[in-house]
Every structure is written in C-alpha cells, then in structure tokens.
Amino acid sequence: MPTTPTPRYAGLDGLRAIAVGLVVVYHLFPPFVLAGGFIGVDVFFVISGFLITTLLLREHAATGRIRLGQFWLRRARRLLPALALVVTVCATAAWIIGGDILVRLGEQVLGAFTFSYNWLSVAAGADYFSGTAPELFRNFWSLAVEEQFYVLWPLVLPLFLLVRGRWARVTALAGLAAASAVWMGVVTASGGITRGYFGTDTHAFGILLGVAAAFALEPVLTRAASTTPVVVLSGGWKVVAPHADPARARLRTTTTSVGVTALAVILAVALIPATPTPATFPGAVLLASLAAVAAVAAAVWPGSAFGPALDNRLMRWIGDRSYGIYLWHWPLLVLAVAAFQRSGPEAGFSPVLGVCVLVVTLVVAELSYRLLEMPIRRLGFRGAGRALVRRLRGNPVRRLGAVTVITAAVLAVGGTSAAIAAAPDAGSAQAVVQAGVDALEEADRAYTATPVPSSPPAEPSAAPPAPSGAPSAPAPRETMRGPLTSVPAPTLEPVVVTGDQVTAIGDSVMLASAPALLERLPGISVDAAVSRSSWAGPGMLESLDAAGALRRYVVIALGTNGPVDAGSLERMIEIAGRDRLVVLVNAYAPRNWIDGVNADLAAAAERHPNVVVADWAGAIGGQTDLLAGDRIHPGSAGGRVFADLVADTIEDAENERAERRYDLQARLYENLRTRPVPEAE
C-alpha cells in the first residue's frame, strides 16, 4: 500500500548530512582531517532515537495504540531495498576482484540481512579500527544496532508509558544511558575495545539519549503543533510558524547559540584521534552524543532559526540520501583499494582514490534513491512489483527496461552466491601468521623428540673457553719470538652466526617470518605472538635470563602494535647486558606510530654500543609486494627478507667487532715485530 510522506522536523536532515559527512571523511581521507570522525555514527543514533520515539508517541497520542506491524513494515521499506542492492552488487564485484575481500563474506552477508552484523563481528574477533583482512560490509554494524532498537523499542515503549510523569521517564532513560556508557568503559578498560564499540548494550546510550530527548520535548512539540498554523510543503516538510511575541527574538538567539555550540563540540570531538581507552570509549563518544542531543533540541524547537538554517538545499539533498551514502561509501572504498592496490584500506591509499570513491558514492546513492528507494517507499513492495509487471506488458522500451532490471538482479544474486562459495577461510595475513605458528610448533616438537647426547668429560684447559658465539681463535701464521714475549701473527676470518646462539622475541611480523628464521638460522629460539607490544619484552627476557636460556645474540621486534615504551626498551637492553649483542628490528606498517617507533629504536642504538638496528622498514619498503594484503605481515618471500636481514645484521655487527679487534692486534703485532731485541749480557 502506498505511504504518505511523514512530516519531518526542520534541521534533522541537516544533522544527518553532518553525521554522514563526518563518517565519510573519516573513512575516505584518513588521517588528514577528522581523526575521530567515526562519532558521526553516534549523531545518527541520537537522531534515530529521537525521531522514532517521536513518531511512536504521535501515533499513540492520535490512536491510543501503536501498530507494530505497520511500523516494522515502514522500516523494512526504508531500509531493505538499498541494503539488498549494496550487498548484492558489492559482493558480486568482490567475487570478480577476489583476494582478501572475500574473507568471511558469507558471514558478513548473513549479518547484513539479519541485522546482527555487530554481534557476529564480535564473535569472530573482528576489529573496527584495524584488521588483517578488509571487511566489505564493516560499516553495517551500526545498522544492526539501530535495527535491533527498531525491533525492541516499540515493544518496550508501553512499559515507559505506564511510568507517571514525563521527567520520571526522562530520568529513567538517562539512567539507562549512563549505565550503558559505564559498561562501555568497563569493557574497554579490560581490553575489549571492539566488544565495547560494537555491542548493542555498550553502545546504546546515544539512542537512549535521543529517546529521552523525545520524551522531554514531547509537550513542547505537541503544543506547538496544536496551537500554531501548520504548513506541509512538497516532500512532507512540516513548517511550524510560532506566534509573534516579545520573546521570539530571544528564543531564536538562544536556540541558535545552543545549536552552533553543539555543532562546534561535535566537530572538536571529531578532530581528536581515538585511543583504546575509556577516554574515547565512552568519553569522547558520550560527549558527542550529548552535543547531538543539544543540536536536535535546538533544531526542532518551535520558532528556532537553527533548524531551518541547517536545512539549506545542499544539506537537505545530502540528508535525504544519507542512508545510501553511508551504505555505499565503505564497500566501494574496500573494492577500489583491493582492485588498484591489492590490499585493504588499513594499508593506506591515495587521497585521489578517496575523492574518486566519494564521487562514485554520491552518484550511486542518487540513482538508488530515485530509482529504487523512493518508488518502494511510495508504492510499497507489492506496488513496486506490480509496476514492474506492468512494464513487462508495456511497449518495447518499457519492456526492455524491466528485463534489464530483472537480469541485473539475477546476475547480482548469482554473483553474491558465487562470492560466498569462493570465500576463503582466512585472509593472506592470517595465513602467513598461522604458517609461522605451525612452523614453531613443529620445531618445538622436533626439539622435544630429539634426545640430548651426553657430553664427554672436558679436557683440561689452561684458558677458559670463549663465550658462545665468539669467533674461534685462528691458527697462527707467524710467531715473533723475543726474550720477553711470544705473539702470533693476527688473522681475520668472517664470523658465522648459528641459530643456537640467537634468542628472538617479537610480534606477529616475526611470527609470520618464523619459517624463514628457522630455515636461515637452524636452532634459533623464537618466541613471537600476535598483538604483542614492547611492554611484554622485559618480563620475557627476565624469565629467559633467570633460566639460563638467554643466548649471546638477542633479537627484539616489538614495534608494530604501538609506540615503544622508553622504560621497557631500556630495561630490555639492561637485562641483555653489555656482553650480548642486542638487535632491534624496526617496524614497517601503515600505522601513524611507526615513524616514532623507528626513531626511538635508532636513538637507543646510538646510546648503547652493544645495540644495533635491523632496518626492516628499509628492507621491505621497496618491495611491499612481498607482504600480505594488510601490508604489514610478510609472506614466504618477505619472511626470507626478514630472516636474512636479522642474520646479516648480527654477522655484520660481529664482523665489525672482529675487524676492530684485528686492527688492534695487528698494531700490537707490528709494534712488537719492529721493536729492537735487547742484546744478551
């Protein structure tokens, strides 16, 4: 059945435009402008909570009941057509491109159509802020949260209507919002940032604040609608003209000041980079949500100039299409980066590519809005189906258009099915990391299964043995004898480092390189793990040293997952001691802390004569095709580059030491050789 346009409050479309703009800029142009632009989603949440509750309260006031079936049908008409188009078209394109963008695709499609994407992502261990494989429909997590609200809230609303007093309802909702925000902080503090961000329970406070605003403003909006002239413009715009009174100018000034201040706060929060701490989750997110509540109130307040000012032609155009823009922009970005760079957005991309994706997003969102979304919203699903049948029975031009639509739909559904069938179980980065895990487990089993031979009694020696890893003393070529001394002629031979002399600790980059390390340096001791940072290093080295298992050469690669803690770095060097060579492997990753990490490691090598840097960033930077799709973890060939770098760095450092010793011995030998021999008495 066709639907009539729902009256809309001035300013909400403008706020939608701002919200989607924040998110799109955050995704398409990182990290140039809006490092915290993801809070645009929370502005959407507040608007949704306010608007849906206002509509339900209006219906309840007019009819005394809420028709749940009609409400959910309207939501389905609003959400499903564009969603189905985006999913099928982008999944088909992903099938054509192939690679890591197909990982977990079946699960993503299921989450998109069942509006459970957020919980499926939490169960799979996905990460909104970083990832080893790009998720094609990652942005659908917020749609899942909103749709879960659309399903549950109409069922719960009657319970709130039983509560006497408007402010009692507002207080109860504010208390629930506060509990949700506190719960997000608790989850985030325990290390579950993705769980805290994706969870419906932990991220419900924005929607609940919007609901509270709807209850708080209900009498104001109802009284304005019943006592002032109402004009409904084309497109369903509702214009409420307030009575002229002496307070009108003051009202306009106040609402404008509140609205502009609220927008300034939202923008300021959007400029602040996120941290994996409660300061951002929920701190910054809650602040943005509260500012969004103030902006909504200032926009819809009767007589406000702020709302109409937001709804200029451009903002209204963007706001009308904000749903489609939000749906399309992220999948199109993932597809574009995969097609042109064979990587995910996390690996970085050109701003030019971001501009191109933005243009395509606006075009396809407009086509979707005009040709699919609005016809179904006006005619309903059955009405749109009957219209398509009439086209099939019409003249050849109309029939061709209908056949084209049906054919495209069949191809998109078929392409989606093929993409799901072709989806790999793991991305390229996950595969190389798992290969490292398997290699270390195999090496450990082989070591455990090999019996240790008993050592024969040591022969007496006049001198203590050389430390493990030290170059063996060469046989003398010439001897200079005198009455006071006998000195062998020095020789210089290259140092060969063996794996049983090396202890290596690291993160997932070292883990992915483990097969190559074991091949290049048989017997090496490797302890590497995913998401390990420099904080873990001192404790690991202390345990090895206490057990007598810390070898002559200590390799440390812990810079990929965050800034290097200065105290931890110095402590690791101190534990290794001056008699061991410490090799710090610098980092290469599309992360903003990498330059700082590499500078800190270089500075440490300058301060300590027994510390050197293995330049992984320089070694792999010119051949990133040897990395997995995330542009962080090395593949098999990249792992060999890593292993060669570590071995060569150790050998180069030891050869430099040997050369210095040789130079000193050569000067001493020459001095003794040319010294006159005293005559015997």
XYZ file of C-alpha atoms in Angstrom:
681
model
C 0.000 0.000 0.000
C 1.417 3.406 -0.864
C 2.586 5.506 2.020
C 2.170 9.197 2.564
C 5.171 11.340 3.417
C 5.864 11.533 7.124
C 6.160 15.134 8.369
C 9.733 15.946 9.355
C 11.141 18.439 11.790
C 13.379 21.112 10.379
C 17.077 20.570 10.975
C 17.144 16.777 11.197
C 18.124 16.298 7.569
C 20.877 18.863 8.017
C 22.136 16.996 11.072
C 22.041 13.749 9.108
C 24.157 15.400 6.440
C 26.717 16.459 9.052
C 26.750 12.988 10.607
C 27.306 11.146 7.334
C 29.885 13.735 6.295
C 31.935 13.057 9.432
C 31.921 9.300 8.840
C 32.669 9.531 5.121
C 35.597 11.925 5.613
C 36.930 9.720 8.428
C 36.926 6.678 6.148
C 37.865 8.178 2.777
C 40.523 10.675 3.880
C 42.388 9.249 6.879
C 44.078 10.618 8.878
C 44.252 14.040 7.274
C 41.302 15.869 8.813
C 38.828 14.071 11.060
C 40.787 11.532 13.075
C 37.705 10.951 15.257
C 35.030 11.307 12.587
C 33.551 7.928 13.494
C 31.473 9.785 16.118
C 29.168 10.748 13.244
C 27.551 7.361 13.838
C 26.605 8.496 17.333
C 24.922 11.591 15.925
C 22.864 9.206 13.768
C 21.997 7.176 16.876
C 20.692 10.229 18.714
C 18.609 11.327 15.716
C 17.171 7.825 15.305
C 16.242 7.512 18.971
C 14.588 10.934 18.952
C 12.731 10.625 15.650
C 11.428 7.071 16.043
C 10.191 7.764 19.569
C 8.530 10.994 18.473
C 6.698 9.158 15.670
C 5.570 6.374 18.020
C 4.377 8.872 20.648
C 2.498 10.815 17.993
C 0.779 7.655 16.793
C -0.075 6.619 20.342
C -1.487 10.065 21.136
C -3.621 10.059 17.968
C -4.937 6.473 18.021
C -4.307 5.210 21.531
C -2.173 2.353 20.250
C 0.896 1.529 18.184
C 0.511 -0.692 15.129
C 3.688 -2.707 15.353
C 3.204 -4.463 12.012
C 2.850 -1.190 10.142
C 5.806 0.323 11.979
C 8.110 -2.565 11.114
C 6.835 -2.633 7.525
C 7.690 1.050 7.132
C 11.167 0.361 8.498
C 11.602 -2.523 6.059
C 10.570 -0.335 3.113
C 13.011 2.301 4.250
C 15.999 0.051 4.899
C 15.888 -3.178 2.900
C 15.839 -2.063 -0.781
C 19.077 -0.061 -0.648
C 20.656 -2.643 1.644
C 19.901 -5.509 -0.754
C 21.251 -3.504 -3.693
C 24.517 -2.631 -1.964
C 25.125 -6.151 -0.690
C 24.469 -7.967 -3.962
C 26.281 -5.502 -6.223
C 29.349 -5.159 -3.997
C 29.568 -8.885 -3.226
C 29.489 -9.622 -6.954
C 32.238 -7.058 -7.558
C 34.263 -8.650 -4.742
C 33.931 -12.036 -6.431
C 35.320 -10.565 -9.653
C 38.250 -8.892 -7.848
C 38.987 -11.781 -5.473
C 41.565 -11.873 -2.697
C 41.210 -10.922 0.943
C 37.964 -9.002 0.447
C 36.167 -12.344 0.203
C 37.191 -13.429 3.712
C 34.145 -14.059 5.946
C 31.877 -12.798 3.160
C 29.129 -15.325 3.827
C 29.059 -14.345 7.481
C 29.028 -10.664 6.540
C 26.089 -11.101 4.170
C 24.199 -13.045 6.826
C 24.897 -10.312 9.376
C 23.780 -7.606 6.948
C 20.421 -9.179 6.105
C 19.651 -10.290 9.668
C 20.856 -7.016 11.207
C 23.160 -8.930 13.528
C 26.441 -7.780 11.991
C 27.763 -6.260 15.196
C 27.416 -9.430 17.255
C 28.742 -11.703 14.508
C 31.798 -9.445 14.246
C 32.358 -9.582 17.995
C 32.090 -13.383 17.928
C 34.591 -13.557 15.044
C 37.092 -11.293 16.808
C 36.885 -8.585 14.137
C 38.294 -5.113 14.793
C 36.640 -1.901 13.569
C 39.791 0.189 13.943
C 42.293 -2.175 12.391
C 42.331 -5.549 10.764
C 44.341 -8.180 8.994
C 41.697 -8.567 6.279
C 39.311 -5.888 4.952
C 35.643 -6.390 5.809
C 33.494 -5.428 2.844
C 30.438 -4.541 4.935
C 32.114 -3.483 8.181
C 30.086 -0.275 8.399
C 26.875 -2.299 8.651
C 27.494 -2.837 12.371
C 25.705 0.428 13.165
C 22.689 -0.537 11.047
C 22.461 -3.685 13.142
C 22.405 -1.673 16.371
C 19.701 0.633 15.025
C 17.550 -2.181 13.661
C 17.754 -4.054 16.954
C 16.473 -0.847 18.531
C 13.660 -0.645 15.973
C 12.584 -4.179 16.865
C 12.797 -3.917 20.646
C 11.855 -0.339 21.439
C 8.193 -0.429 20.227
C 7.723 -3.466 22.472
C 9.258 -1.736 25.497
C 7.718 1.713 24.972
C 4.329 0.819 26.534
C 6.142 0.000 29.777
C 7.607 3.500 29.867
C 4.172 4.975 29.168
C 2.994 3.335 32.395
C 5.511 5.428 34.324
C 3.770 8.510 35.719
C 5.381 11.811 34.928
C 7.380 12.904 31.915
C 10.526 13.686 33.872
C 10.405 10.334 35.628
C 10.569 8.714 32.168
C 13.385 11.016 31.107
C 15.312 10.249 34.292
C 14.888 6.511 33.827
C 16.140 6.702 30.241
C 19.073 8.904 31.242
C 19.958 6.348 33.921
C 19.919 3.534 31.358
C 22.095 5.623 29.027
C 24.573 6.261 31.836
C 24.679 2.557 32.659
C 25.379 1.730 29.004
C 28.209 4.284 28.863
C 29.758 2.989 32.090
C 29.533 -0.559 30.767
C 31.366 0.501 27.589
C 34.099 1.997 29.742
C 34.444 -1.183 31.786
C 34.650 -3.370 28.687
C 37.132 -1.036 27.009
C 39.341 -0.857 30.098
C 39.538 -4.646 30.114
C 40.916 -4.612 26.562
C 37.692 -5.330 24.673
C 37.512 -2.147 22.615
C 35.692 -3.796 19.695
C 33.238 -5.508 22.036
C 32.609 -2.176 23.727
C 32.165 -0.301 20.457
C 30.074 -2.894 18.602
C 27.917 -4.125 21.461
C 24.275 -3.067 21.455
C 24.304 -2.949 25.249
C 27.524 -0.953 25.486
C 26.705 1.443 22.646
C 23.027 2.052 23.336
C 23.497 5.330 25.205
C 23.278 7.555 22.105
C 19.938 6.060 21.078
C 18.667 6.186 24.671
C 19.631 9.857 24.956
C 17.678 10.532 21.762
C 14.684 8.702 23.243
C 14.971 10.766 26.427
C 15.037 13.958 24.332
C 11.827 12.849 22.575
C 10.041 12.428 25.916
C 11.430 15.707 27.247
C 10.344 17.705 24.179
C 7.007 15.949 23.622
C 4.750 18.584 25.232
C 6.599 21.446 23.562
C 6.292 19.911 20.115
C 2.683 18.792 20.679
C 1.592 22.214 21.921
C 3.300 23.940 19.014
C 1.612 21.630 16.520
C -1.842 22.170 18.015
C -1.761 25.948 18.577
C 0.110 27.281 15.561
C -0.528 27.093 11.856
C 0.997 24.055 10.202
C 2.107 24.074 6.579
C 3.170 20.839 4.883
C 5.388 21.548 1.894
C 6.136 19.249 -1.032
C 8.200 16.306 0.124
C 6.481 16.284 3.521
C 8.270 19.226 5.123
C 6.457 20.468 8.219
C 6.775 24.196 8.888
C 5.510 25.407 12.258
C 5.059 29.193 12.493
C 5.196 30.372 16.126
C 3.146 33.233 17.498
C 4.915 36.534 17.352
C 5.684 37.723 20.864
C 8.414 39.771 22.546
C 10.367 36.638 23.419
C 10.632 35.439 19.814
C 13.941 37.173 19.063
C 15.399 35.952 22.331
C 14.230 32.407 21.547
C 15.840 32.481 18.117
C 19.106 33.770 19.551
C 19.160 31.169 22.318
C 18.402 28.184 20.097
C 20.914 29.331 17.508
C 23.608 29.749 20.164
C 22.882 26.308 21.615
C 22.845 24.686 18.172
C 26.064 26.294 16.950
C 27.846 25.450 20.216
C 26.667 21.855 19.976
C 27.961 21.554 16.407
C 31.288 23.075 17.471
C 31.612 20.449 20.212
C 30.823 17.647 17.749
C 33.425 18.946 15.320
C 36.017 19.346 18.076
C 35.483 15.752 19.210
C 35.755 14.595 15.591
C 39.208 16.178 15.376
C 40.591 14.158 18.303
C 42.220 10.811 17.407
C 40.747 7.793 19.133
C 42.595 5.964 21.871
C 41.812 2.409 23.019
C 40.875 3.718 26.455
C 37.748 4.861 28.301
C 38.791 8.445 27.490
C 37.433 7.804 23.993
C 35.100 4.879 24.654
C 32.850 6.142 26.110
C 34.355 9.574 26.932
C 34.520 11.242 23.529
C 31.597 9.233 22.163
C 29.348 10.223 25.068
C 30.332 13.890 24.737
C 29.442 13.823 21.030
C 26.116 12.165 21.834
C 25.218 14.809 24.422
C 26.143 17.546 21.952
C 23.944 15.850 19.341
C 21.008 15.911 21.795
C 21.521 19.665 22.237
C 21.725 20.155 18.454
C 18.499 18.191 17.894
C 16.664 20.165 20.573
C 17.876 23.481 19.159
C 16.880 22.460 15.639
C 13.318 21.219 16.334
C 12.347 23.773 18.975
C 9.331 25.750 17.740
C 10.393 29.115 16.398
C 14.079 28.169 16.152
C 16.112 29.640 13.316
C 18.791 26.989 13.726
C 16.829 24.099 12.213
C 15.740 25.892 9.033
C 19.281 27.234 8.593
C 20.633 23.674 8.627
C 18.133 22.581 6.017
C 19.508 24.507 3.079
C 19.204 22.856 -0.311
C 22.591 21.112 -0.252
C 22.256 19.804 3.306
C 18.728 18.599 2.611
C 19.920 16.763 -0.514
C 22.684 15.018 1.429
C 20.401 14.313 4.380
C 17.764 12.681 2.169
C 20.414 10.379 0.717
C 22.474 9.952 3.885
C 21.393 6.326 4.320
C 22.516 5.373 0.827
C 25.738 7.385 1.121
C 26.553 5.640 4.382
C 25.821 2.196 2.904
C 27.836 2.644 -0.289
C 30.958 4.552 0.711
C 32.818 1.868 2.695
C 32.215 -1.146 0.401
C 33.195 0.974 -2.610
C 36.398 2.047 -0.844
C 37.306 -1.567 0.015
C 36.658 -2.647 -3.583
C 38.670 0.228 -5.046
C 41.698 -0.317 -2.786
C 41.595 -4.064 -3.432
C 41.333 -3.571 -7.192
C 44.115 -0.992 -7.527
C 46.442 -1.861 -4.631
C 45.600 -5.486 -3.801
C 45.308 -4.520 -0.147
C 42.778 -3.212 2.354
C 42.072 0.401 3.366
C 44.087 -0.122 6.564
C 47.235 -0.298 4.407
C 46.694 3.298 3.268
C 45.630 4.772 -0.049
C 45.896 7.941 -2.074
C 43.595 10.916 -1.345
C 42.862 10.914 -5.084
C 41.358 7.459 -4.690
C 39.296 8.768 -1.791
C 37.933 11.579 -3.979
C 37.051 9.126 -6.753
C 35.235 6.851 -4.308
C 33.338 9.855 -2.919
C 32.156 10.880 -6.403
C 31.028 7.352 -7.245
C 29.296 7.083 -3.865
C 27.243 10.224 -4.461
C 26.257 9.080 -7.969
C 25.137 5.577 -6.995
C 23.388 6.874 -3.861
C 21.392 9.295 -6.031
C 20.471 6.550 -8.522
C 19.481 4.206 -5.713
C 17.408 6.923 -4.040
C 15.493 7.891 -7.178
C 15.102 4.564 -8.953
C 14.732 2.118 -6.067
C 14.242 3.574 -2.612
C 11.635 6.264 -3.294
C 9.454 4.101 -5.586
C 9.239 1.380 -2.932
C 8.623 3.911 -0.165
C 5.775 5.407 -2.203
C 4.276 2.218 -3.627
C 5.315 -0.450 -1.144
C 6.843 -3.803 -2.071
C 3.748 -5.191 -3.754
C 3.003 -1.950 -5.541
C 6.555 -1.784 -6.889
C 6.250 -5.423 -8.021
C 3.004 -4.696 -9.860
C 4.622 -1.684 -11.506
C 7.429 -3.921 -12.775
C 4.896 -6.413 -14.180
C 3.102 -3.584 -15.983
C 6.393 -2.584 -17.569
C 6.880 -6.129 -18.815
C 3.486 -5.868 -20.533
C 4.121 -2.414 -21.905
C 5.751 -1.132 -25.076
C 9.169 -2.477 -26.178
C 11.110 0.304 -24.482
C 9.400 -0.234 -21.116
C 9.698 -3.994 -21.536
C 13.441 -3.703 -22.229
C 13.908 -1.624 -19.092
C 12.050 -4.179 -16.964
C 14.001 -7.099 -18.465
C 17.254 -5.234 -17.800
C 16.312 -4.727 -14.149
C 15.383 -8.385 -13.697
C 18.532 -9.598 -15.448
C 20.747 -7.347 -13.359
C 19.049 -8.589 -10.188
C 19.555 -12.230 -11.172
C 23.217 -11.633 -12.014
C 23.789 -9.792 -8.736
C 22.206 -12.574 -6.697
C 24.192 -15.172 -8.649
C 27.409 -13.217 -8.191
C 26.752 -12.945 -4.466
C 26.237 -16.694 -4.214
C 29.447 -17.318 -6.160
C 31.362 -14.898 -3.937
C 30.161 -16.634 -0.788
C 31.110 -20.039 -2.226
C 34.599 -18.772 -3.179
C 35.296 -17.032 0.136
C 38.495 -18.326 1.802
C 38.536 -19.269 5.462
C 41.338 -16.817 6.279
C 42.990 -13.772 4.757
C 46.535 -13.707 3.463
C 47.848 -12.091 6.666
C 46.118 -14.672 8.836
C 47.522 -17.423 6.631
C 51.155 -16.308 6.933
C 50.822 -15.812 10.693
C 49.316 -19.274 11.054
C 52.162 -20.706 8.974
C 54.554 -19.191 11.496
C 52.640 -20.722 14.397
C 52.729 -24.129 12.694
C 56.475 -23.834 11.984
C 57.286 -23.007 15.613
C 55.121 -25.833 16.899
C 56.831 -28.260 14.524
C 60.272 -27.034 15.609
C 59.293 -27.425 19.248
C 58.072 -30.994 18.658
C 61.283 -31.855 16.828
C 63.407 -30.417 19.649
C 61.430 -32.302 22.284
C 61.658 -35.572 20.368
C 65.437 -35.355 19.800
C 67.442 -36.930 22.639
C 70.186 -34.756 24.064
C 73.563 -36.596 23.752
C 75.630 -36.922 26.862
C 78.732 -34.761 26.781
C 82.163 -36.417 27.295
C 84.343 -35.080 30.103
C 86.009 -31.862 29.142
C 89.739 -31.872 28.573
C 91.718 -29.710 30.927
C 92.398 -26.314 29.510
C 94.832 -23.674 30.525
C 92.426 -20.922 29.455
C 88.639 -20.527 29.886
C 86.511 -21.238 26.793
C 85.479 -18.356 24.576
C 81.929 -17.100 25.122
C 79.252 -18.689 22.973
C 79.177 -17.020 19.588
C 82.654 -15.526 19.796
C 84.849 -16.153 16.754
C 87.198 -19.070 17.176
C 90.876 -18.240 17.589
C 92.673 -18.645 14.254
C 95.854 -20.706 13.946
C 98.939 -18.502 13.964
C 100.640 -17.911 10.647
C 103.859 -16.490 12.086
C 105.373 -16.152 15.508
C 107.547 -13.300 16.659
C 109.757 -14.526 19.457
C 111.808 -12.456 21.841
C 113.227 -12.767 25.303
C 110.069 -11.198 26.853
C 107.144 -12.342 24.703
C 105.816 -14.640 22.002
C 102.966 -13.154 19.846
C 101.104 -14.916 16.993
C 100.520 -13.007 13.794
C 96.837 -11.884 13.737
C 94.409 -13.143 11.094
C 90.869 -12.004 10.136
C 88.201 -14.508 9.184
C 84.466 -13.838 8.683
C 82.156 -14.600 11.584
C 79.427 -17.183 11.010
C 76.443 -16.932 13.355
C 74.434 -20.093 14.058
C 70.856 -20.307 15.257
C 71.745 -21.872 18.606
C 73.377 -18.553 19.508
C 70.231 -16.450 18.896
C 67.203 -15.639 21.064
C 64.403 -13.794 19.236
C 61.230 -12.289 20.727
C 58.686 -10.435 18.662
C 55.159 -9.743 17.496
C 53.134 -11.154 14.602
C 55.591 -9.849 11.991
C 58.299 -12.060 13.495
C 55.740 -14.836 13.856
C 54.949 -14.687 10.140
C 58.704 -14.800 9.454
C 59.302 -17.773 11.746
C 59.538 -20.416 8.968
C 62.278 -18.414 7.248
C 64.100 -17.726 10.529
C 64.166 -21.440 11.327
C 65.466 -22.176 7.841
C 68.162 -19.474 7.819
C 69.211 -19.937 11.459
C 68.510 -23.554 12.453
C 68.229 -23.898 16.211
C 67.138 -20.298 16.778
C 64.851 -19.715 19.770
C 61.794 -17.737 18.577
C 59.028 -16.514 20.890
C 56.557 -14.416 18.874
C 52.851 -13.714 19.282
C 50.043 -11.690 17.730
C 49.399 -8.198 19.153
C 52.469 -8.290 21.422
C 53.923 -4.887 22.326
C 57.122 -3.644 23.951
C 55.530 -3.845 27.403
C 55.846 -7.642 27.271
C 59.568 -7.629 26.457
C 61.218 -7.110 29.867
C 59.302 -9.889 31.556
C 60.115 -12.337 28.772
C 63.842 -11.558 28.863
C 63.963 -11.734 32.660
C 62.431 -15.225 32.571
C 64.893 -16.413 29.921
C 67.862 -14.930 31.746
C 66.817 -16.478 35.056
C 66.542 -19.869 33.357
C 69.956 -19.520 31.732
C 68.315 -19.634 28.309
C 69.164 -16.136 27.101
C 71.683 -16.552 24.300
C 74.539 -14.384 23.061
C 72.501 -12.589 20.398
C 69.122 -11.104 21.415
C 66.747 -10.053 18.614
C 63.763 -7.858 19.586
C 60.940 -6.989 17.137
C 58.118 -5.344 19.130
C 57.282 -2.110 17.311
C 54.316 -2.982 15.097
C 51.452 -2.773 17.583
C 52.050 0.603 19.171
C 54.655 3.108 20.353
C 57.687 1.659 22.107
C 57.731 2.388 25.824
C 61.089 4.015 26.626
C 61.365 2.377 30.043
C 60.622 -1.073 28.640
C 63.196 -0.618 25.902
C 65.945 0.425 28.307
C 65.061 -2.408 30.655
C 65.354 -4.982 27.860
C 68.804 -3.680 26.931
C 69.837 -3.717 30.594
C 68.697 -7.337 31.055
C 70.629 -8.438 27.955
C 73.771 -6.908 29.432
C 76.871 -5.474 27.804
C 78.304 -8.848 26.806
C 75.408 -9.671 24.489
C 74.598 -8.108 21.144
C 71.036 -6.691 21.039
C 69.392 -6.385 17.620
C 66.347 -4.087 17.492
C 64.240 -4.769 14.410
C 62.425 -1.608 13.371
C 58.859 -1.632 12.031
C 57.009 -1.239 8.761
C 53.214 -0.834 8.809
C 50.569 1.675 7.678
C 50.194 2.984 11.221
C 50.811 6.507 12.484
C 53.168 5.465 15.301
C 55.712 3.670 13.112
C 57.961 6.680 12.443
C 58.184 7.370 16.174
C 58.970 3.727 16.917
C 61.803 3.646 14.399
C 63.257 6.921 15.677
C 63.229 5.611 19.260
C 64.991 2.390 18.245
C 67.667 4.294 16.324
C 68.256 6.578 19.313
C 68.674 3.554 21.601
C 71.289 2.097 19.256
C 73.175 5.394 19.379
C 73.254 5.317 23.193
C 74.413 1.710 23.610
C 77.493 0.296 21.846
C 76.158 -3.274 22.021
C 72.842 -2.388 20.325
C 72.231 -2.308 16.560
C 69.132 -1.768 14.421
C 67.970 -4.217 11.766
C 66.292 -1.941 9.199
C 63.163 -3.933 8.317
C 61.421 -0.757 7.148
C 64.181 -0.091 4.632
C 64.490 -3.718 3.554
C 60.800 -4.252 2.805
C 59.714 -0.710 1.949
C 60.753 -1.045 -1.686
C 59.188 -4.459 -2.181
C 55.833 -4.364 -0.446
C 54.521 -6.914 -2.924
C 56.215 -9.462 -0.636
C 53.779 -8.548 2.153
C 50.319 -9.941 2.746
C 47.207 -7.973 1.846
C 47.338 -5.929 5.044
C 50.761 -4.535 4.019
C 52.135 -5.488 7.432
C 52.886 -9.199 7.614
C 55.468 -10.763 5.308
C 54.588 -13.634 3.036
C 57.006 -16.501 2.485
C 59.353 -14.405 0.325
C 59.025 -11.442 2.678
C 59.821 -13.740 5.589
C 63.078 -14.691 3.909
C 63.929 -10.990 3.616
C 63.247 -10.657 7.357
C 65.359 -13.692 8.250
C 68.245 -12.630 6.015
C 68.111 -9.155 7.497
C 68.343 -10.481 11.066
C 71.193 -12.906 10.283
C 73.115 -10.369 8.190
C 72.732 -7.651 10.834
C 74.167 -9.933 13.518
C 77.027 -11.081 11.306
C 77.809 -7.547 10.139
C 77.941 -6.325 13.735
C 80.187 -9.220 14.781
C 82.445 -8.760 11.769
C 82.819 -5.087 12.640
C 83.841 -6.124 16.152
C 86.287 -8.671 14.725
C 87.768 -6.030 12.431
C 88.314 -3.699 15.357
C 89.995 -6.484 17.331
C 92.112 -7.392 14.301
C 93.238 -3.789 13.812
C 94.257 -3.590 17.466
C 96.103 -6.918 17.343
C 97.785 -6.006 14.057
C 99.128 -2.773 15.519
C 100.360 -4.604 18.605
C 102.000 -7.301 16.491
C 103.681 -4.745 14.243
C 104.920 -2.832 17.236
C 106.453 -5.974 18.774
C 107.851 -7.174 15.474
C 109.742 -3.947 14.849
C 110.933 -3.422 18.418
C 114.698 -3.958 18.741
C 115.672 -7.121 20.599
C 117.890 -6.334 23.628
C 121.380 -7.810 23.477
C 122.110 -10.564 25.906
C 124.523 -9.706 28.662
